[in-house]
Amino acid sequence: MKEKKAKKNQTTVRMNLLFVSVFFLFSMLILRLGVVQIVKGSQYEAEVSRTENVKSDNGNPPRGKIYDRYRNVIVDNVPMNAITYTSTQSTTSKDMLKVAKELAKLIEIDQKVIDSISDRDKKDYWLLQNSKEASKLVTKDELKKHEANEELAEDERNKKVYQMQLERISEKQFDTYTNDELKVLAIFRQFNTGYALSPKIVKNKDVSDEEMARVSENLSNLPGVNVTTDWERKYTQKSTLRSILGKVSTTEQGIPTELVEQYKSKGYAMNDRVGTSYFESEYESLLKGKKEEIEHITKGGSLIDSKLITEGHSGKDVYLTIDLKLQKELEKIVEEELSKQAAKYWESPYLDRAYLIMMNPNTGEILSMVGKKYGKDEDGKVELQDDALGTFTSEYGVGSAVKGATVLTGYMTDSLAIGETLYDEEIQIKGTKPKRSWFYQNEGPQYMTDKTALERSSNGYMWKVAFKVSGVNYVRNQPMNIKRESFDTFRNHFKQFGLGVKTEIDLPGEADGLQGTGYKPGNLMDFAIGQYDTYTPMQLAQYVSTIANGGYRMQPHIMKEIREPNYESDKVGSLLYEHESKVLNRLDATDEEILSVQQGFYRVAHGSQGTADNFKNAPYDAAAKSGTAEAFYYAPERGKNLATYNTTLVGYAPYANPEVSFAVVLPASHQDRDPYVNKTMAKRAMDKYFELKKEYEKKGYYSESTDKEVIETEE
């Protein structure tokens, strides 16, 4: 009985242990399934998606075109033959090398591309071709040491070993390739750009029809290779606006190193072409095309099938505010006047550039931005080059052109009354040299009003305004205590016009001018007449526009609208976005105060003593303000700064209802006698604007219909 009972107890214990074990195992299984499904489910799904159903972006859709405001093509795309290569996930380096060797027999590779092959490329290539010799570059002890390091993952160990191999390859080993071998390497290098299942450009420049035919005939022996059509960016107007349009990288260049992280986060491939500077870069997101999205069904790394998910399309077309015909006409005027005066080296030995901007003062639309300067071409020959970029990236002393802001600062601080009379006299503060207006030598001291001071460009009047704003009384040959806050007061008010602050133009790299660092009375006097702080030509254009439109500082912009790609060659695409005019701020001045300065500007162009009276008989009724600033030109051959003068002119028309404003800046225009190139240039430019306006009205260019035909402008 006892034996039976003992056996029964043992059986019960064993059954209990079995049940507990089974329960424990099932619990572990359930827990593991939970981990797989909940914790790592998304990870495994991603892995399956990567290896079984893989999506890729294919093709090289053309960038959007760039037009001027009247549908003239400025930047286009030119189709060209191309040869591409697409690898799969199971493609090995040896597979690629085999195809590269075959393809090298069928196509030519530009010598510049071959010469661009780096030592690192050659080392990688050598290691691939010489695996046995490469393995000897790292000793067994070194390998064991890395394998014993448990903190290193396998990939990290392999990378360290590979790096050691790269460092130990001798120059004799990797630098003995023939030109034919380097040709294969150049092709192989292109194969390795981008991602698997995404086509990579192997060659897209100067691909002859014969090369296309040879490759087409051998596609069955060239797995992954294809012949297709690509595009190249074409700047139709040669040098016009070339400095601000920017550049697009080539497929060989891909994404610039400094922009890799930025673009990769947006889904770009390393060999994608991107805008690298100025307009092409600023509007990259719009101009870039969308690649077609393909889903590839793979098994074991091999491609089974592919299907189109989303069709690709070219980038959006961008229309500029620029009037291309006006731009080219004004460039011609600037080139003629600049070259004519620069040839008079005895008058203008350092004159080498000029800037001219025209904009709509009511909207901020830039109608033209001309910059020309002398530079050297690739062969070292001196030539006139485009420097439209300098209109907002370079700054200069602009002289009396800013006196409208000085007078309005007087009004806005309640230091000066409209029509107030002040005594223009020679100013001498104790311990300083006397300062006087340009006409003082012949006419002596005199009383004048604010409008007369603007008409005659009186320095003495502006200095008296500066003293009143500072709250000090001038006594000849006595010291003067001007506080630093007076400079802040002036600068803060000048910023309301856009002087000394970024205009917020829709292009990168804008300068905001330079501020003088001294705070002596003479410095403030210089500031009041535009000879202390420096400003960009674009700031001058914004400043005069603010006065012209009644006190509103408008944001200057070059982008007018965005449209769908133009699929019909003679029609524009549908409108997607139109730039809205943006008021940055309004002057803290009354309408009467602004009108007073406008009247002063009118007298500059029409008065009997106006400093820009060459506009007096113009049919478009202009207002203007001229400026001359003492400046220095650094002569590298002499290693010092040489005294010179900058000349400027700002204005607008028609006076009663302004539709166009302008700013002209000529740095280092002369040394002794002013040749008035600024005035000649501005007058010719305004004449041309109103001449073209009549022409446009006859042709109906002011229609904004989406059915309007695209105009193909001749170069």
XYZ file of C-alpha atoms in Angstrom:
715
model
C 0.000 0.000 0.000
C 2.766 2.337 1.011
C 4.647 1.637 -2.244
C 1.542 2.441 -4.311
C 0.988 5.658 -2.365
C 4.626 6.671 -2.817
C 4.483 6.034 -6.556
C 1.252 8.043 -6.796
C 2.850 10.994 -4.993
C 5.859 10.850 -7.286
C 3.573 10.823 -10.329
C 1.649 13.799 -9.000
C 4.857 15.768 -8.409
C 6.111 14.939 -11.872
C 2.813 15.983 -13.456
C 2.865 19.245 -11.538
C 6.419 19.914 -12.645
C 5.436 19.118 -16.220
C 2.456 21.465 -16.094
C 4.595 24.217 -14.545
C 7.249 23.728 -17.225
C 4.672 23.801 -20.021
C 3.076 26.906 -18.513
C 6.477 28.563 -18.208
C 7.397 27.737 -21.805
C 4.060 29.005 -23.130
C 4.500 32.170 -21.093
C 7.945 32.687 -22.592
C 6.550 32.057 -26.081
C 3.711 34.551 -25.556
C 6.157 37.069 -24.157
C 8.452 36.588 -27.142
C 5.582 36.984 -29.586
C 4.626 40.172 -27.787
C 8.142 41.515 -28.163
C 8.180 40.607 -31.850
C 4.764 42.082 -32.601
C 4.643 45.094 -30.330
C 8.200 46.142 -29.559
C 9.995 45.225 -32.782
C 7.055 44.864 -35.131
C 7.701 48.095 -37.007
C 11.408 47.276 -37.262
C 10.712 43.874 -38.820
C 8.063 45.333 -41.101
C 10.607 47.898 -42.312
C 13.116 45.118 -42.897
C 10.601 43.090 -44.885
C 9.642 46.211 -46.843
C 13.297 46.913 -47.572
C 14.089 43.472 -48.769
C 10.826 42.381 -50.336
C 8.932 45.491 -51.508
C 11.307 48.386 -51.991
C 10.272 51.863 -53.129
C 12.671 54.137 -54.972
C 12.615 57.522 -56.667
C 13.634 57.211 -60.293
C 14.431 59.509 -63.178
C 15.889 62.987 -63.491
C 12.935 65.341 -63.994
C 13.938 68.760 -65.349
C 13.961 71.796 -63.091
C 11.299 74.453 -63.455
C 11.967 77.237 -65.923
C 12.553 80.858 -64.922
C 10.774 83.657 -66.798
C 10.674 87.434 -66.548
C 7.438 89.327 -65.770
C 6.388 89.333 -69.447
C 6.967 85.591 -70.081
C 10.451 85.881 -71.573
C 12.493 82.744 -70.892
C 15.568 83.481 -68.758
C 16.546 79.979 -67.636
C 15.587 76.867 -69.601
C 16.465 73.168 -69.828
C 18.135 71.558 -72.829
C 17.526 67.827 -73.449
C 20.552 65.594 -73.988
C 21.453 61.935 -74.365
C 22.355 60.052 -71.208
C 23.600 56.649 -70.070
C 22.505 55.395 -66.650
C 23.197 52.476 -64.340
C 20.879 50.885 -61.776
C 22.096 48.319 -59.251
C 19.948 45.904 -57.268
C 20.330 45.036 -53.602
C 22.178 41.857 -54.475
C 24.593 43.522 -56.913
C 28.156 43.101 -55.669
C 31.129 45.357 -56.286
C 32.616 42.670 -58.520
C 29.415 42.629 -60.591
C 29.657 46.412 -61.010
C 33.314 46.221 -61.956
C 32.588 43.645 -64.635
C 29.904 45.856 -66.217
C 32.126 48.943 -65.924
C 34.886 47.189 -67.909
C 32.456 46.283 -70.681
C 30.885 49.736 -70.794
C 34.332 51.388 -70.964
C 34.827 49.698 -74.347
C 31.715 51.400 -75.747
C 31.840 55.015 -74.513
C 34.342 57.822 -74.085
C 34.980 59.507 -70.737
C 36.069 63.136 -70.617
C 39.683 63.528 -69.551
C 38.638 66.106 -66.941
C 36.495 63.438 -65.268
C 39.427 61.023 -65.282
C 41.744 63.683 -63.874
C 39.276 64.327 -61.066
C 39.710 60.806 -59.690
C 41.100 61.136 -56.175
C 43.775 59.056 -54.467
C 41.047 57.651 -52.197
C 39.122 56.437 -55.268
C 42.265 54.739 -56.552
C 42.929 53.078 -53.187
C 39.384 51.736 -52.949
C 39.698 50.417 -56.488
C 43.023 48.750 -55.709
C 41.625 47.018 -52.620
C 38.703 45.676 -54.652
C 40.967 44.246 -57.335
C 43.684 42.932 -55.014
C 41.864 41.312 -52.103
C 44.677 38.804 -51.336
C 47.392 41.456 -51.216
C 45.066 43.724 -49.274
C 44.575 41.093 -46.573
C 48.330 41.047 -45.963
C 48.336 44.753 -45.069
C 46.880 43.909 -41.651
C 48.619 41.293 -39.468
C 46.877 38.355 -37.761
C 47.752 39.792 -34.348
C 46.070 43.064 -35.271
C 42.989 41.211 -36.454
C 42.838 39.191 -33.220
C 43.186 42.373 -31.194
C 40.163 43.926 -32.921
C 38.161 40.691 -32.628
C 38.919 40.551 -28.923
C 37.507 44.041 -28.427
C 33.932 43.242 -27.380
C 32.945 46.923 -27.462
C 33.273 46.962 -31.255
C 30.435 45.669 -33.428
C 31.360 43.623 -36.485
C 30.755 46.526 -38.873
C 32.946 48.813 -36.778
C 35.754 46.218 -36.723
C 35.567 45.854 -40.495
C 35.698 49.629 -40.944
C 38.787 49.916 -38.748
C 40.522 47.122 -40.620
C 39.605 48.701 -43.964
C 40.939 52.054 -42.789
C 44.218 50.420 -41.810
C 44.462 48.883 -45.268
C 43.837 52.261 -46.922
C 46.583 53.904 -44.866
C 49.112 51.157 -45.676
C 48.716 51.051 -49.446
C 51.890 52.449 -50.974
C 51.710 55.057 -53.720
C 53.424 52.639 -56.104
C 50.568 50.194 -55.647
C 47.669 52.518 -56.419
C 49.229 55.148 -58.686
C 50.299 53.010 -61.611
C 46.976 52.745 -63.439
C 46.885 53.325 -67.188
C 44.430 55.820 -68.671
C 42.184 52.943 -69.805
C 42.098 51.542 -66.256
C 41.273 54.994 -64.893
C 38.458 55.188 -67.434
C 36.987 52.004 -65.948
C 37.456 53.434 -62.469
C 35.632 56.647 -63.451
C 32.648 54.601 -64.627
C 32.788 52.324 -61.574
C 32.823 55.384 -59.322
C 29.592 56.626 -60.912
C 28.024 53.198 -60.403
C 28.565 53.593 -56.659
C 26.777 56.927 -56.251
C 23.187 57.045 -55.036
C 21.164 54.050 -53.848
C 20.290 50.583 -55.084
C 17.332 50.444 -57.516
C 17.740 54.165 -58.299
C 19.315 55.095 -61.652
C 22.684 56.850 -61.529
C 23.949 59.046 -64.357
C 27.107 57.564 -65.866
C 27.466 60.065 -68.688
C 25.174 62.863 -69.852
C 27.466 65.361 -71.541
C 28.513 65.030 -75.164
C 26.987 61.560 -75.504
C 27.112 60.969 -79.252
C 24.449 59.136 -81.228
C 27.091 56.516 -82.028
C 27.711 55.889 -78.317
C 23.969 55.621 -77.691
C 23.679 53.098 -80.533
C 26.640 50.988 -79.347
C 25.333 50.816 -75.790
C 21.784 50.053 -76.967
C 23.036 47.126 -79.033
C 24.854 45.644 -76.022
C 22.299 46.183 -73.237
C 21.823 42.420 -72.855
C 25.483 42.153 -71.825
C 25.331 45.204 -69.567
C 22.967 44.406 -66.671
C 21.763 47.604 -65.010
C 22.822 49.905 -67.889
C 20.230 51.919 -69.801
C 20.078 54.713 -72.400
C 17.724 57.606 -71.748
C 17.269 61.386 -72.013
C 18.540 63.866 -69.446
C 18.629 67.685 -69.264
C 21.094 70.508 -68.809
C 20.411 73.959 -67.349
C 20.605 76.743 -69.943
C 20.908 80.420 -69.032
C 19.543 81.940 -72.217
C 20.702 85.505 -71.684
C 24.413 84.782 -71.228
C 25.736 87.300 -68.682
C 22.456 89.089 -67.879
C 21.605 88.624 -64.162
C 24.059 85.730 -64.148
C 25.497 86.562 -60.735
C 22.115 86.403 -58.966
C 20.538 83.477 -60.821
C 23.046 81.170 -59.169
C 24.190 77.708 -60.202
C 22.993 74.110 -60.250
C 25.388 71.294 -59.407
C 26.214 68.596 -61.941
C 25.528 64.890 -61.414
C 29.246 64.421 -60.763
C 29.183 67.110 -58.071
C 25.834 66.075 -56.571
C 24.961 67.694 -53.259
C 27.705 70.036 -51.987
C 29.428 68.676 -48.873
C 28.230 71.506 -46.638
C 24.605 70.864 -47.675
C 24.539 67.044 -47.478
C 22.717 66.729 -44.148
C 20.205 69.422 -45.066
C 19.255 67.824 -48.381
C 19.437 64.173 -47.304
C 16.888 64.921 -44.578
C 14.560 66.023 -47.381
C 14.959 62.756 -49.289
C 17.609 63.824 -51.825
C 20.110 61.326 -53.203
C 23.819 62.170 -53.006
C 24.109 62.566 -56.790
C 21.019 64.751 -57.202
C 21.510 68.092 -58.875
C 20.615 70.997 -56.601
C 20.719 74.773 -56.649
C 23.967 75.765 -54.962
C 23.707 79.562 -54.852
C 21.397 82.573 -54.946
C 18.094 82.255 -56.850
C 18.544 78.593 -57.834
C 19.276 77.791 -54.185
C 16.699 80.128 -52.597
C 13.862 78.554 -54.621
C 15.241 75.009 -54.777
C 12.114 73.446 -53.266
C 9.995 74.885 -56.084
C 12.366 74.523 -59.023
C 13.363 70.916 -58.386
C 11.307 68.307 -60.202
C 9.636 65.309 -58.575
C 10.996 61.909 -59.454
C 8.637 59.089 -60.293
C 8.112 56.685 -57.410
C 8.604 53.013 -58.246
C 7.875 49.976 -56.072
C 10.276 47.101 -56.708
C 9.315 43.561 -55.707
C 12.436 41.639 -54.778
C 13.251 38.203 -53.459
C 16.589 37.355 -51.965
C 17.904 40.647 -53.257
C 16.917 39.876 -56.855
C 14.431 42.063 -58.721
C 11.206 40.250 -59.578
C 8.941 43.066 -60.773
C 8.461 46.853 -60.660
C 5.352 49.023 -60.743
C 4.772 52.776 -60.938
C 3.337 54.285 -57.750
C 3.524 58.023 -58.519
C 4.391 59.732 -61.788
C 7.232 62.232 -61.828
C 7.020 65.770 -63.133
C 9.259 68.757 -63.785
C 9.697 71.544 -61.234
C 7.425 74.547 -60.936
C 7.991 77.496 -63.257
C 8.993 80.711 -61.499
C 8.243 84.162 -62.914
C 10.402 87.088 -61.867
C 9.432 90.708 -61.328
C 12.291 91.610 -63.675
C 11.498 93.209 -67.036
C 14.101 91.444 -69.151
C 14.027 93.928 -72.022
C 14.376 96.864 -69.621
C 17.154 94.996 -67.793
C 19.141 94.491 -70.983
C 18.619 98.074 -72.141
C 19.782 99.440 -68.794
C 22.782 97.100 -68.812
C 23.730 98.584 -72.160
C 23.415 102.117 -70.756
C 25.516 101.285 -67.690
C 28.170 99.558 -69.802
C 28.399 102.504 -72.206
C 28.602 105.198 -69.547
C 30.908 103.212 -67.275
C 33.379 102.263 -70.003
C 33.329 105.792 -71.448
C 34.215 107.380 -68.099
C 36.628 104.656 -66.974
C 38.631 105.331 -70.154
C 39.250 108.865 -68.848
C 41.768 107.591 -66.329
C 42.991 111.128 -65.595
C 39.527 111.923 -64.176
C 38.422 108.511 -62.867
C 41.493 106.327 -62.281
C 39.702 104.000 -59.848
C 36.226 103.800 -61.388
C 35.618 100.096 -62.063
C 31.923 99.436 -61.299
C 28.425 100.919 -61.347
C 24.980 99.938 -60.037
C 21.474 100.849 -61.189
C 18.228 99.583 -59.666
C 14.649 100.241 -60.753
C 11.646 99.121 -58.738
C 7.958 99.738 -58.296
C 7.797 101.886 -55.136
C 4.223 100.785 -54.383
C 4.778 97.013 -54.497
C 8.519 96.460 -53.994
C 8.766 94.604 -57.320
C 12.292 94.908 -58.707
C 12.064 95.799 -62.386
C 15.804 95.730 -63.015
C 18.953 95.320 -60.953
C 22.039 96.159 -62.948
C 25.560 95.788 -61.693
C 28.652 95.941 -63.894
C 32.293 95.790 -62.915
C 35.634 95.213 -64.556
C 37.150 91.806 -63.874
C 39.332 89.208 -65.551
C 38.100 86.267 -67.591
C 39.580 82.757 -67.494
C 42.441 83.876 -69.727
C 43.260 86.881 -67.551
C 41.787 89.379 -70.004
C 40.031 92.393 -68.463
C 36.315 92.559 -69.322
C 33.054 94.028 -68.045
C 31.265 91.394 -65.980
C 27.819 91.080 -64.440
C 27.677 92.193 -60.807
C 23.930 92.404 -60.169
C 24.833 90.591 -56.954
C 26.623 93.720 -55.768
C 23.348 95.660 -55.691
C 22.573 94.072 -52.325
C 25.877 92.574 -51.138
C 28.203 95.602 -51.382
C 27.984 98.846 -49.405
C 29.262 102.370 -49.966
C 29.216 105.897 -48.613
C 26.356 107.456 -50.565
C 26.562 111.141 -49.644
C 23.750 113.675 -49.841
C 21.241 111.233 -51.352
C 20.168 110.446 -47.750
C 19.375 114.054 -46.818
C 15.673 113.345 -47.234
C 15.988 110.940 -44.286
C 17.905 113.579 -42.294
C 15.165 116.181 -42.760
C 12.430 113.650 -41.923
C 14.356 112.599 -38.807
C 14.216 116.248 -37.768
C 10.454 116.268 -38.334
C 9.844 112.914 -36.633
C 11.754 113.915 -33.483
C 9.906 117.254 -33.323
C 13.258 118.991 -33.681
C 12.450 120.630 -37.020
C 9.266 122.237 -38.300
C 8.021 122.083 -41.883
C 9.353 125.103 -43.748
C 11.738 126.071 -40.928
C 14.543 128.454 -41.879
C 18.101 127.746 -40.680
C 21.389 129.548 -41.236
C 23.768 127.752 -43.591
C 27.213 128.836 -42.415
C 30.717 127.485 -41.995
C 30.779 125.166 -38.985
C 33.837 124.979 -36.758
C 33.821 123.066 -33.486
C 36.770 123.747 -31.196
C 39.785 121.648 -32.118
C 38.456 120.654 -35.548
C 38.794 121.884 -39.106
C 35.939 124.042 -40.436
C 33.201 122.345 -42.503
C 31.065 124.105 -45.106
C 28.539 123.534 -47.890
C 29.839 123.028 -51.429
C 28.554 126.470 -52.534
C 29.860 128.398 -49.503
C 33.145 129.384 -51.179
C 31.317 131.447 -53.830
C 28.165 132.504 -52.004
C 29.023 132.674 -48.317
C 26.538 132.072 -45.490
C 22.798 132.358 -46.097
C 19.381 131.525 -44.657
C 17.371 128.774 -46.306
C 14.323 126.567 -45.765
C 14.177 122.785 -45.657
C 13.040 122.539 -49.295
C 15.755 124.889 -50.512
C 18.303 122.891 -48.492
C 17.243 119.731 -50.327
C 17.195 121.488 -53.708
C 20.689 122.892 -53.255
C 21.996 119.934 -51.211
C 23.056 122.115 -48.294
C 25.421 120.517 -45.810
C 25.147 123.402 -43.355
C 21.380 122.986 -43.025
C 21.710 119.244 -42.338
C 24.358 119.872 -39.655
C 22.041 122.332 -37.952
C 19.279 119.681 -38.071
C 21.674 117.178 -36.449
C 22.460 119.656 -33.673
C 18.743 120.266 -33.064
C 18.016 116.512 -32.912
C 20.903 116.170 -30.427
C 19.564 119.032 -28.303
C 22.766 121.123 -28.455
C 23.414 124.738 -29.434
C 26.168 125.529 -31.879
C 28.625 128.305 -30.992
C 31.531 128.812 -33.369
C 34.899 127.496 -32.154
C 33.410 126.176 -28.927
C 33.360 122.541 -27.766
C 30.174 120.558 -28.290
C 28.865 117.711 -26.163
C 26.912 115.303 -28.361
C 25.796 112.163 -26.591
C 26.081 108.690 -28.071
C 22.294 108.385 -27.887
C 22.050 110.979 -30.658
C 23.670 108.488 -33.062
C 21.174 105.833 -31.967
C 18.314 108.256 -32.581
C 19.467 108.965 -36.124
C 20.218 105.336 -36.953
C 16.890 104.113 -35.613
C 15.053 106.659 -37.743
C 17.168 105.890 -40.824
C 16.260 102.217 -40.415
C 12.617 103.171 -40.923
C 13.620 103.968 -44.531
C 15.695 100.775 -44.903
C 19.054 102.509 -44.438
C 21.496 100.517 -42.321
C 19.233 97.467 -42.072
C 18.541 94.551 -44.417
C 15.892 95.319 -47.020
C 14.686 91.677 -46.716
C 15.026 91.061 -50.441
C 14.183 87.439 -51.268
C 17.772 86.460 -52.070
C 20.474 85.144 -49.711
C 23.633 86.948 -48.676
C 22.290 90.480 -48.270
C 24.567 92.982 -46.514
C 23.170 95.492 -44.042
C 25.870 98.157 -44.324
C 28.659 99.234 -42.006
C 28.421 101.608 -39.057
C 31.086 104.115 -38.104
C 32.549 103.464 -34.643
C 33.295 106.998 -33.437
C 30.902 109.257 -31.513
C 32.448 112.706 -31.899
C 30.402 115.741 -33.040
C 32.128 115.646 -36.432
C 31.059 112.014 -36.874
C 27.399 112.946 -36.413
C 27.797 115.800 -38.877
C 29.213 113.326 -41.417
C 26.354 110.908 -40.707
C 23.731 113.579 -41.440
C 25.123 114.069 -44.965
C 25.678 110.378 -45.781
C 29.432 110.266 -45.256
C 29.793 108.082 -42.175
C 27.755 104.859 -42.320
C 27.633 102.868 -45.557
C 24.597 101.499 -47.403
C 23.872 99.103 -50.263
C 22.403 100.275 -53.590
C 19.290 98.201 -52.758
C 18.876 100.092 -49.481
C 18.979 103.368 -51.416
C 16.262 102.069 -53.754
C 14.089 101.051 -50.790
C 14.715 104.414 -49.097
C 13.632 106.534 -52.050
C 10.649 104.253 -52.671
C 9.540 104.839 -49.070
C 9.517 108.588 -49.669
C 7.872 108.198 -53.102
C 4.915 106.074 -51.924
C 4.033 108.223 -48.927
C 6.027 106.545 -46.151
C 5.647 102.776 -46.560
C 8.828 100.673 -46.523
C 8.098 97.880 -48.983
C 9.984 94.606 -49.078
C 11.867 94.430 -52.393
C 11.349 91.114 -54.148
C 12.384 89.436 -57.363
C 9.950 86.492 -57.359
C 6.573 87.474 -58.828
C 4.606 84.243 -59.157
C 4.794 80.456 -59.358
C 3.016 78.441 -62.003
C 2.568 74.846 -63.040
C 5.106 73.655 -65.630
C 4.416 74.970 -69.090
C 3.493 71.804 -71.021
C 2.133 73.760 -73.988
C 5.091 75.498 -75.532
C 3.169 78.691 -76.315
C 1.109 79.006 -73.102
C 1.856 79.610 -69.436
C 0.827 77.135 -66.751
C -1.899 77.686 -64.180
C -1.139 80.074 -61.306
C -0.163 78.429 -58.006
C 1.123 81.376 -55.993
C 1.435 85.120 -56.424
C 3.790 87.137 -54.252
C 1.862 89.606 -52.138
C 3.393 93.016 -51.496
C 4.661 93.301 -47.936
C 4.834 96.513 -45.913
C 7.746 96.215 -43.484
C 6.903 99.405 -41.615
C 5.423 102.882 -42.008
C 7.421 106.035 -41.318
C 6.567 107.673 -38.021
C 5.860 110.885 -39.935
C 2.742 112.753 -40.976
C 1.581 112.967 -44.585
C 2.437 116.690 -44.539
C 6.014 115.988 -43.411
C 6.528 113.382 -46.129
C 4.997 115.735 -48.706
C 7.458 118.441 -47.672
C 10.431 116.198 -48.497
C 8.757 115.070 -51.728
C 8.479 118.730 -52.705
C 12.149 119.206 -51.902
C 13.014 116.257 -54.170
C 10.834 117.771 -56.890
C 12.826 120.999 -56.675
C 16.093 119.000 -57.018
C 14.882 117.908 -60.470
C 13.037 121.089 -61.499
C 14.314 124.010 -59.444
C 16.556 126.726 -60.859
C 19.311 125.599 -58.466
C 18.449 121.900 -58.422
C 21.405 119.500 -58.410
C 19.669 117.097 -60.809
C 18.066 119.615 -63.161
C 18.842 117.461 -66.198
C 15.372 115.992 -65.468
C 13.762 119.459 -65.710
C 12.252 118.999 -69.173
C 11.547 115.273 -68.963
C 7.893 114.534 -69.866
C 7.482 112.107 -66.979
C 7.887 114.743 -64.220
C 10.607 113.259 -61.987
C 11.747 113.925 -58.417
C 15.310 113.150 -57.328
C 18.185 113.613 -54.885
C 21.868 113.523 -55.782
C 24.796 112.603 -53.574
C 28.574 112.839 -53.419
C 30.630 111.173 -50.689
C 34.313 111.377 -49.871
C 35.711 107.852 -50.055
C 38.897 105.851 -50.304
C 40.027 103.335 -52.889
C 42.537 100.720 -51.775
C 45.277 100.392 -54.381
C 46.982 97.015 -53.807
C 49.918 97.912 -56.042
C 50.655 100.912 -53.794
C 49.530 99.281 -50.548
C 47.432 102.206 -49.344
C 44.060 103.947 -49.562
C 43.752 106.762 -52.089
C 41.221 109.593 -51.795
C 38.326 109.535 -54.253
C 34.581 110.288 -54.437
C 31.462 108.142 -54.742
C 28.506 109.654 -56.604
C 24.859 108.603 -56.288
C 21.401 109.609 -57.462
C 17.975 108.452 -56.331
C 14.555 109.425 -57.619
C 11.126 108.472 -58.881
C 8.445 109.382 -61.409
C 5.843 110.583 -62.099
C 5.988 112.949 -59.132
C 2.215 113.068 -58.530
C 1.646 109.323 -58.901
C 4.981 107.426 -58.673
C 5.205 104.145 -60.563
C 8.970 103.676 -60.771
C 11.854 104.555 -58.460
C 15.567 104.280 -59.115
C 18.956 104.321 -57.408
C 22.336 104.835 -59.091
C 25.663 104.245 -57.318
C 29.117 104.855 -58.832
C 31.885 104.014 -56.358
C 35.156 105.915 -56.915
C 33.596 107.868 -59.781
C 36.218 110.641 -59.819
C 38.955 112.438 -57.901
C 38.660 116.169 -58.578
C 36.071 117.194 -61.181
C 32.671 115.469 -61.008
C 31.800 114.111 -64.489
C 28.109 113.666 -63.448
C 27.962 110.137 -64.845
C 25.390 109.306 -62.180
C 23.003 111.929 -63.562
C 23.555 110.989 -67.204
C 23.071 107.312 -66.430
C 19.884 107.902 -64.415
C 18.340 110.212 -67.028
C 19.012 107.765 -69.868
C 17.580 104.931 -67.775
C 14.361 106.779 -66.941
C 13.947 107.855 -70.564
C 14.250 104.214 -71.597
C 11.731 103.058 -68.990
C 9.003 105.399 -70.243
C 9.875 104.670 -73.879
C 9.367 100.950 -73.252
C 6.189 101.650 -71.300
C 4.583 103.120 -74.429
C 5.743 100.135 -76.449
C 4.306 97.692 -73.909
C 0.965 99.476 -73.808
C 0.649 99.120 -77.586
C 1.495 95.401 -77.417
C -0.795 94.706 -74.463
C 1.985 93.400 -72.213
C 0.138 94.419 -69.071
C -2.398 91.584 -69.448
C -1.997 88.996 -66.687
C -4.111 86.274 -68.353
C -2.932 82.697 -67.859
C -3.588 82.195 -71.578
C -0.983 84.772 -72.460
C 1.602 83.457 -74.859
C 5.150 82.800 -73.769
C 7.630 85.141 -75.426
C 10.896 83.699 -76.657
C 13.465 86.484 -76.334
C 16.487 86.497 -78.587
C 19.870 86.458 -76.903
